[in-house]
Every structure is written in C-alpha cells, then in structure tokens.
Amino acid sequence: MDGASPTAHTLLSDIFGFDAFRPMQQEIVDAVSAGEDVLAILPTGGGKSLCYQLPALLRPGLTVVISPLIALMRDQVRALREVGVEAGALTSANTEEETDAVYSGLSEGRLKILYMAPERLASGGTERLLAQSGVTLLAVDEAHCVSQWGHDFRPDYLRIGALRRALDVPLAAFTATADSETRDEIVTRLFGGQAPKTFLGGFDRPNIRLAFAAKLKPREQILSFASARKEQSGIVYCGTRAKTETLAKALSDTGLSACAYHAGMEPDARRDVERRFQSEDGLIVVATVAFGMGIDKPDIRWVAHADLPKSIEAYYQEIGRAGRDGAPAETLTLYGADDIRFRRMQIDESLAPAERRMADHGRLNALLGLAEALKCRRQTLLEYFEEAREPCGNCDLCAQPPDTFDATEAVMKALSAMLRTGESFGVGHLTDILVGTCTEKVKARGHDRLPTFGVGQDTDRRHWSAIFRQMMGHDLVRPDAERHGALRMTHAALPILKGDASITFRRDTLASAPRRNAPRALVSEEDAPLLSALKAKRRELAEAQRAPAYVIFPDRTLIEMAETRPDTLDEMAKINGVGAKKLERYGSTFLAVITGDTPVQEHPARRKLAGRASGDVYDRLLAAQARLARGEDGTGKPMSCSAALLAKIAALGPNATDQIDRLLGDRLADRFGPTFAQILSEA
Ligand code: ADP
Ligand code: ZN
C-alpha cells in the first residue's frame, strides 16, 4: 500500500524508537493498515505486537486486541503508555479505577488500543460496548488458542468469529505456532473459512545459542551452567515435579536465586512465582512444562533442560522463550539413555491411537537426531522445519566440531548380542556380555558361551553405554514397553546388520569431563562496568514504578548505550528503543550514567578493597582510566578495564610494569600501561 509505509516508518522511529523493521513486519503492517484480513505466523520474539500496534495508530478509531495473557497485556499497556499511546486493558486483574479509566477513555473516544481477555467476550454487554466505541480493527494474539486440539485451547476464542461478523471490521490474527492443521483451524474458526492474507515468517532465532550435552553428572552440569550466569533470568525445565523442587533447592544452596514451579502447586503459589519472575531481574525458575504460556518475559537470558523434552516441537517452543528481545541468549539441553527410554515408554504407554503414537515417535526421533547431530545444530533444527541454512556459528557444534568415528562394527556387535539373547535384555546385561563380565545372570543364562561374549573387550563400559545411547538416538534400537525396557532392533538397523550401510557416531560425547560452558558476555569486557551501571539505574527506576525492568528499556537498548556511549541527547535519540517519549523521560538520567556525572555504584571488586591501601590505588587507577577513556587527546575509541582487572592491578605493588602490561594485554596496555605504572610507583 503506497503512502502507508513512510508514515509507518516515522511512527516506528518516533514512537517506538526502532530504526528498522524486523523481517516481515513491514509487509504485515502495510496489509493490516490497509484493512486486509491477515494471518501472520512469526516466531516468538519476531515482534508480533508491533504488527497490530502500529496499524492501530495509523488507522482511525479503536483497535481491540484479544489476548489470553493477562500479565502480558498489562505490561504492554504500560509500555504503550510509556511511549505516549492511549492504551487500556479490560481483564479480571483490573482494579475498579483502572476499569473506570478505560470506560471513560472509550466514551471520550480517546483510547486507541484496548486489550481484552477472551473471557470478556462471554458477556453480552461487551459486544454492545464495542459496537458503540468505533472499533475499526480486531487483532487476535496467540491465535492458536482457538484450536480445539492444541493444549492452549481457550473456548472463549470460539466467540471471536461472531464478534468479527457483528462489528464487521478486518481481523488480524497472530501466532508462533505454525503447523498446517492449526493454521487451517484458525482460518475456519476466526475467518469463517475465507482465507486471509497469510504471512509465514522464518523459524530461525539467530540470537539463541544452541547446545546439547550428554548427561554425565547432570546436577553439576546444570549448577555450573546456572552459576556461570548469575544475575541473569533463566528457566530450567525438568521432567518431573519432584525434580523441580530438589534442583531449585540445590541452586538456592549455591547462592543463586531460584524457585520451583509445577502444576501440583497451589494456584496462589504459582501466581506468586509468575509475578516474581516477570518483575525480578535474575530469578531462576525450575519448572515442568506447566511453566509456559503464562510467561512472556522478553529478557529471559537462558533456558536449560535438565531432562530431554518430548519432541523437537516442544524443544523449539521451550528454548524459544529465551531472548525474545533479540539480545543474545543461551540454551543447554541435557540428555541420556534414561531420557530416551522414558520418552519412548511415555509414547508407547499413552492411550493415543496408533498413528498418533507413530507420529510422536517421529517427533522424538527428530529431537534425538538433533541431540546426536554431527553438524551445525541450527542447520539440523531448521531442516526439520524445511528451511535451508548455512552453518550458524552460534551453536556448540559450530564452536567445536565433534570428533567422530566409524561405529559400524561396534553397532554390529551390539546388535548381535541383542539378537542372540532374544531381544530380551537391557543395556546393562548386554554390556556385560560385550565386555565379557561373568555376572550371576550371565552365567545362569549361559550367555558366557555365546560367540558374542567378550567381543567388545577393547572398549570400556562407559563407551558402550554411549554407543547404546546413540543407537537409541538414531532409532536403531528401542526399549520395549511391554518387556521392561528390553531393547528391540528396529527396521532402521537392518542395513547395518546386513553390512549394506555404515554409521558414524560422535566420540566427544563419550568424554568424561564436561566441557566448560562459559557464558557468552553481552558486551565486551571494557563495556561491562557501564552496562551494569545502566542496569542498576534501570532497576532503580523500575522498582520506583513497580514495573518490570524491560518496560523502562529492554536489554538490547542498554547494550547499545554501553557500546556506543552517546554523550549528548541527540546521540541518545539514535539508540534503538529510545523513542521521543522515553528520551524525554529517561534520556538525561541515563546520559548522566554514561558520561559519569552520577557516581557509578561501587563494584564488588572495589568494595573488597575498602579501607585498604590498595583501595586508594584502585580509585586512582579508576580516575586515570576515566580520563584516558578516549585516549590522551580525547578522540580515541572508548576503552576501559573491568573492575576485576583494576583490582588485580591495584594489588600488584610498585615496579610491576611488566606484570601490568601482561594483565592488560596489548590494546589496553598501549592506552593505560604507562599511567598505571606511574600510579603504582607512587603508591
Ligand atoms: P512476539 O510477540 O512476536 O513474541 P514481541 O512483539 O513481544 O514479540 O516483540 C519482542 C521484542 O522485540 C519486544 O521487546 C519489542 O519491543 C522488540 N521489537 C519489535 N519490533 C522491533 C523492531 N523493529 N526493532 C527492534 N526491536 C523490536
Ligand atoms: Zn551452528
């Protein structure tokens, strides 16, 4: 649509403070603004809200947004008001004053965007109210909630079709769920079967780092992953309710802020966790999959799976809760042979019809294929969604390609041990046979006389367990639900058994020491102190307003501030996420933090030195660093040292020039080395 896009662009930067559309946003905004019926499928974090908020501002009259997420609606309303848009919400969480304010906004025709919970549609008064309020657009968030077969089904969503007909306005529906059955159901139930203009966005979430690890010491693996990410909000998904509680306790015991969440908890306790997670900076929630739809926090920095999810779709959805704001986020998924057994049995023992169970095995296989992948995880994941990709550079396998070996012979030996024992035994007994351990059970069944007995002696037990796990992962063998997990061969294994095919396994997952899982820093070391100062300021403002931190500014905006260090309000206005209203409200406050006109809160590294002589040295180093931040002549690239580094240098004592330079590294030594040496020699 001509004419709309320049205006859309102006609003994008003036109101929302963004300088470019995300993929597909512009096309969707244009179509919705033009009054077309639209169905848009964008991944989580793709920026769906903007796709109805911008058109709402471009079109005359009122836009009604139906959303099932009350916490999200309230945050969005708050965020819209922050940028100067007249918005309100009608939900069960409203106070009387809030509801009154919405009604007067409606009757005065001031309100541009009205959020509404689906339950409202059940009352006859709602349709009348809306009919009198000049509604010109209906937007439906989480449109998959209309699907009766999905687990997010909301019966009240079925009333939306009738409301659309009654108001006779265009409808724009949004979801991140992309399977075609759900899409068809949305078209039938929301659009009365008339196909809307459909936009299907890509599935990639490039800011999310993907990583898997075989379980070795799972609790330690999770603890070390979480500890390395202290003060970042994260979710740990567990397979059982009991485990959420023990793991949450273990995390708390190591000094992290963590709590459990599962469907067996009292509703009040659950709501309390949801509320804390939404507003606190850096809480870890250890949860079952029950922790899902209700959360819509854009700045979740990591998601870990203490147990393997049930399918590749579930995996994608769960990790997708991280990094919705587009800033870097990390994931780690643990898996082991027990998980595979558990998930298989769960499917086999479900009451679903046979075809459904087959499909479920297929979805589990796709996830196991991803877990045991030999090339880029993202490529493998997106291939499943039929999107082609180059290796991503942001997954564990891109970072360190796996060490592989030809496992054909080992697999043949294992299969042979299984077949010669009537496919009646599990991994433990089969391994005894392969490595030639003469247990009671082996002797009693005469398995020590099998030709396979001891053929796997060249490989130790741990390696065999990894081989069995990968055989399960490649679906060459499956635990038999009817026979207590005895392994059965599948058709997929036949070509290998017959010598017609070979197979490659990974070796590195067999290693005993888990690889260090260092967190990815959000900014370079030199910008880190400023970023924490900006975050502290944000927290202070958010607490004063009793709002979640990201309502003030999202992480990405603070990161950009720390990296580009605007030193005037004009420069500040160029930062992504700083629109006119926010510039006016917060611009100078944050500018003061950047230019150092407000004292930055003392870093813990400095606090440790309090009262000691080196504390004084530290302060002088800090002052010198601030003076030299842009070089002697003030025109260089901004540089600074971390507080920890300054503390180390402060402790060095005189005559330490060499050590200073070594600690600083070349770049920093060029800028700061001589001055720092001078300060130390005077101390
Ligand atoms: P979704 O509903 O698709 O999961 P949101 O609408 O909540 O995603 O948007 C996710 C985040 O991305 C929000 O913090 C939003 O402000 C931000 N965002 C949306 N569009 C843009 C854009 N064009 N540029 C920068 N950030 C954006
Ligand atoms: Zn990759």
PDB file of N, CA and C in Angstrom, residues 74 77 81 86-108 110-111 114 120:
ATOM      1  N   ARG A  74      -1.005  -6.350  30.586  1.00  0.00           N
ATOM      2  CA  ARG A  74      -0.755  -5.230  31.496  1.00  0.00           C
ATOM      3  C   ARG A  74       0.601  -4.591  31.204  1.00  0.00           C
ATOM      4  N   VAL A  77       0.307  -2.563  27.960  1.00  0.00           N
ATOM      5  CA  VAL A  77      -0.393  -1.302  28.167  1.00  0.00           C
ATOM      6  C   VAL A  77       0.560  -0.301  28.818  1.00  0.00           C
ATOM      7  N   ARG A  81       1.809   3.181  27.154  1.00  0.00           N
ATOM      8  CA  ARG A  81       1.642   4.486  27.804  1.00  0.00           C
ATOM      9  C   ARG A  81       2.982   5.172  27.962  1.00  0.00           C
ATOM     10  N   GLU A  86      -2.349   6.082  23.908  1.00  0.00           N
ATOM     11  CA  GLU A  86      -3.523   5.863  24.759  1.00  0.00           C
ATOM     12  C   GLU A  86      -3.948   4.407  24.660  1.00  0.00           C
ATOM     13  N   ALA A  87      -3.642   3.640  25.692  1.00  0.00           N
ATOM     14  CA  ALA A  87      -3.985   2.224  25.664  1.00  0.00           C
ATOM     15  C   ALA A  87      -4.590   1.831  26.999  1.00  0.00           C
ATOM     16  N   GLY A  88      -5.404   0.780  26.990  1.00  0.00           N
ATOM     17  CA  GLY A  88      -6.005   0.291  28.224  1.00  0.00           C
ATOM     18  C   GLY A  88      -6.295  -1.188  28.106  1.00  0.00           C
ATOM     19  N   ALA A  89      -6.665  -1.796  29.228  1.00  0.00           N
ATOM     20  CA  ALA A  89      -6.968  -3.223  29.203  1.00  0.00           C
ATOM     21  C   ALA A  89      -8.184  -3.517  30.061  1.00  0.00           C
ATOM     22  N   LEU A  90      -8.985  -4.465  29.626  1.00  0.00           N
ATOM     23  CA  LEU A  90     -10.082  -4.970  30.437  1.00  0.00           C
ATOM     24  C   LEU A  90      -9.790  -6.424  30.756  1.00  0.00           C
ATOM     25  N   THR A  91      -9.342  -6.676  31.985  1.00  0.00           N
ATOM     26  CA  THR A  91      -9.050  -8.054  32.383  1.00  0.00           C
ATOM     27  C   THR A  91      -9.564  -8.254  33.798  1.00  0.00           C
ATOM     28  N   SER A  92      -9.541  -9.504  34.230  1.00  0.00           N
ATOM     29  CA  SER A  92     -10.021  -9.811  35.581  1.00  0.00           C
ATOM     30  C   SER A  92      -9.076  -9.257  36.638  1.00  0.00           C
ATOM     31  N   ALA A  93      -7.871  -8.841  36.227  1.00  0.00           N
ATOM     32  CA  ALA A  93      -6.912  -8.327  37.204  1.00  0.00           C
ATOM     33  C   ALA A  93      -7.063  -6.822  37.416  1.00  0.00           C
ATOM     34  N   ASN A  94      -8.002  -6.198  36.686  1.00  0.00           N
ATOM     35  CA  ASN A  94      -8.163  -4.747  36.809  1.00  0.00           C
ATOM     36  C   ASN A  94      -8.650  -4.323  38.197  1.00  0.00           C
ATOM     37  N   THR A  95      -8.188  -3.155  38.627  1.00  0.00           N
ATOM     38  CA  THR A  95      -8.824  -2.531  39.787  1.00  0.00           C
ATOM     39  C   THR A  95     -10.035  -1.757  39.252  1.00  0.00           C
ATOM     40  N   GLU A  96     -10.906  -1.339  40.168  1.00  0.00           N
ATOM     41  CA  GLU A  96     -12.098  -0.617  39.726  1.00  0.00           C
ATOM     42  C   GLU A  96     -11.709   0.677  39.006  1.00  0.00           C
ATOM     43  N   GLU A  97     -10.690   1.364  39.558  1.00  0.00           N
ATOM     44  CA  GLU A  97     -10.269   2.628  38.932  1.00  0.00           C
ATOM     45  C   GLU A  97      -9.774   2.393  37.511  1.00  0.00           C
ATOM     46  N   GLU A  98      -9.006   1.299  37.354  1.00  0.00           N
ATOM     47  CA  GLU A  98      -8.476   1.012  36.013  1.00  0.00           C
ATOM     48  C   GLU A  98      -9.623   0.820  35.025  1.00  0.00           C
ATOM     49  N   THR A  99     -10.625   0.054  35.464  1.00  0.00           N
ATOM     50  CA  THR A  99     -11.753  -0.202  34.579  1.00  0.00           C
ATOM     51  C   THR A  99     -12.516   1.092  34.278  1.00  0.00           C
ATOM     52  N   ASP A 100     -12.714   1.908  35.297  1.00  0.00           N
ATOM     53  CA  ASP A 100     -13.384   3.190  35.078  1.00  0.00           C
ATOM     54  C   ASP A 100     -12.626   4.049  34.076  1.00  0.00           C
ATOM     55  N   ALA A 101     -11.286   4.045  34.235  1.00  0.00           N
ATOM     56  CA  ALA A 101     -10.475   4.864  33.327  1.00  0.00           C
ATOM     57  C   ALA A 101     -10.641   4.380  31.889  1.00  0.00           C
ATOM     58  N   VAL A 102     -10.732   3.051  31.707  1.00  0.00           N
ATOM     59  CA  VAL A 102     -10.917   2.511  30.362  1.00  0.00           C
ATOM     60  C   VAL A 102     -12.268   2.971  29.799  1.00  0.00           C
ATOM     61  N   TYR A 103     -13.317   2.868  30.644  1.00  0.00           N
ATOM     62  CA  TYR A 103     -14.644   3.270  30.159  1.00  0.00           C
ATOM     63  C   TYR A 103     -14.678   4.744  29.757  1.00  0.00           C
ATOM     64  N   SER A 104     -14.049   5.588  30.554  1.00  0.00           N
ATOM     65  CA  SER A 104     -14.124   7.000  30.159  1.00  0.00           C
ATOM     66  C   SER A 104     -13.267   7.250  28.917  1.00  0.00           C
ATOM     67  N   GLY A 105     -12.123   6.550  28.819  1.00  0.00           N
ATOM     68  CA  GLY A 105     -11.318   6.665  27.598  1.00  0.00           C
ATOM     69  C   GLY A 105     -12.121   6.267  26.369  1.00  0.00           C
ATOM     70  N   LEU A 106     -12.942   5.226  26.526  1.00  0.00           N
ATOM     71  CA  LEU A 106     -13.760   4.748  25.412  1.00  0.00           C
ATOM     72  C   LEU A 106     -14.842   5.766  25.057  1.00  0.00           C
ATOM     73  N   SER A 107     -15.525   6.267  26.089  1.00  0.00           N
ATOM     74  CA  SER A 107     -16.659   7.136  25.765  1.00  0.00           C
ATOM     75  C   SER A 107     -16.176   8.476  25.217  1.00  0.00           C
ATOM     76  N   GLU A 108     -14.959   8.886  25.618  1.00  0.00           N
ATOM     77  CA  GLU A 108     -14.438  10.146  25.073  1.00  0.00           C
ATOM     78  C   GLU A 108     -13.740   9.923  23.732  1.00  0.00           C
ATOM     79  N   ARG A 110     -10.944   8.634  23.244  1.00  0.00           N
ATOM     80  CA  ARG A 110      -9.507   8.880  23.340  1.00  0.00           C
ATOM     81  C   ARG A 110      -8.690   7.622  23.072  1.00  0.00           C
ATOM     82  N   LEU A 111      -9.227   6.486  23.537  1.00  0.00           N
ATOM     83  CA  LEU A 111      -8.458   5.252  23.527  1.00  0.00           C
ATOM     84  C   LEU A 111      -8.143   4.792  22.099  1.00  0.00           C
ATOM     85  N   LEU A 114      -7.268  -1.146  22.850  1.00  0.00           N
ATOM     86  CA  LEU A 114      -7.898  -1.756  24.017  1.00  0.00           C
ATOM     87  C   LEU A 114      -7.578  -3.247  24.040  1.00  0.00           C
ATOM     88  N   ARG A 120     -14.026 -11.920  28.530  1.00  0.00           N
ATOM     89  CA  ARG A 120     -14.915 -10.765  28.391  1.00  0.00           C
ATOM     90  C   ARG A 120     -15.963 -10.971  27.298  1.00  0.00           C
TER      91      ARG A 120
END
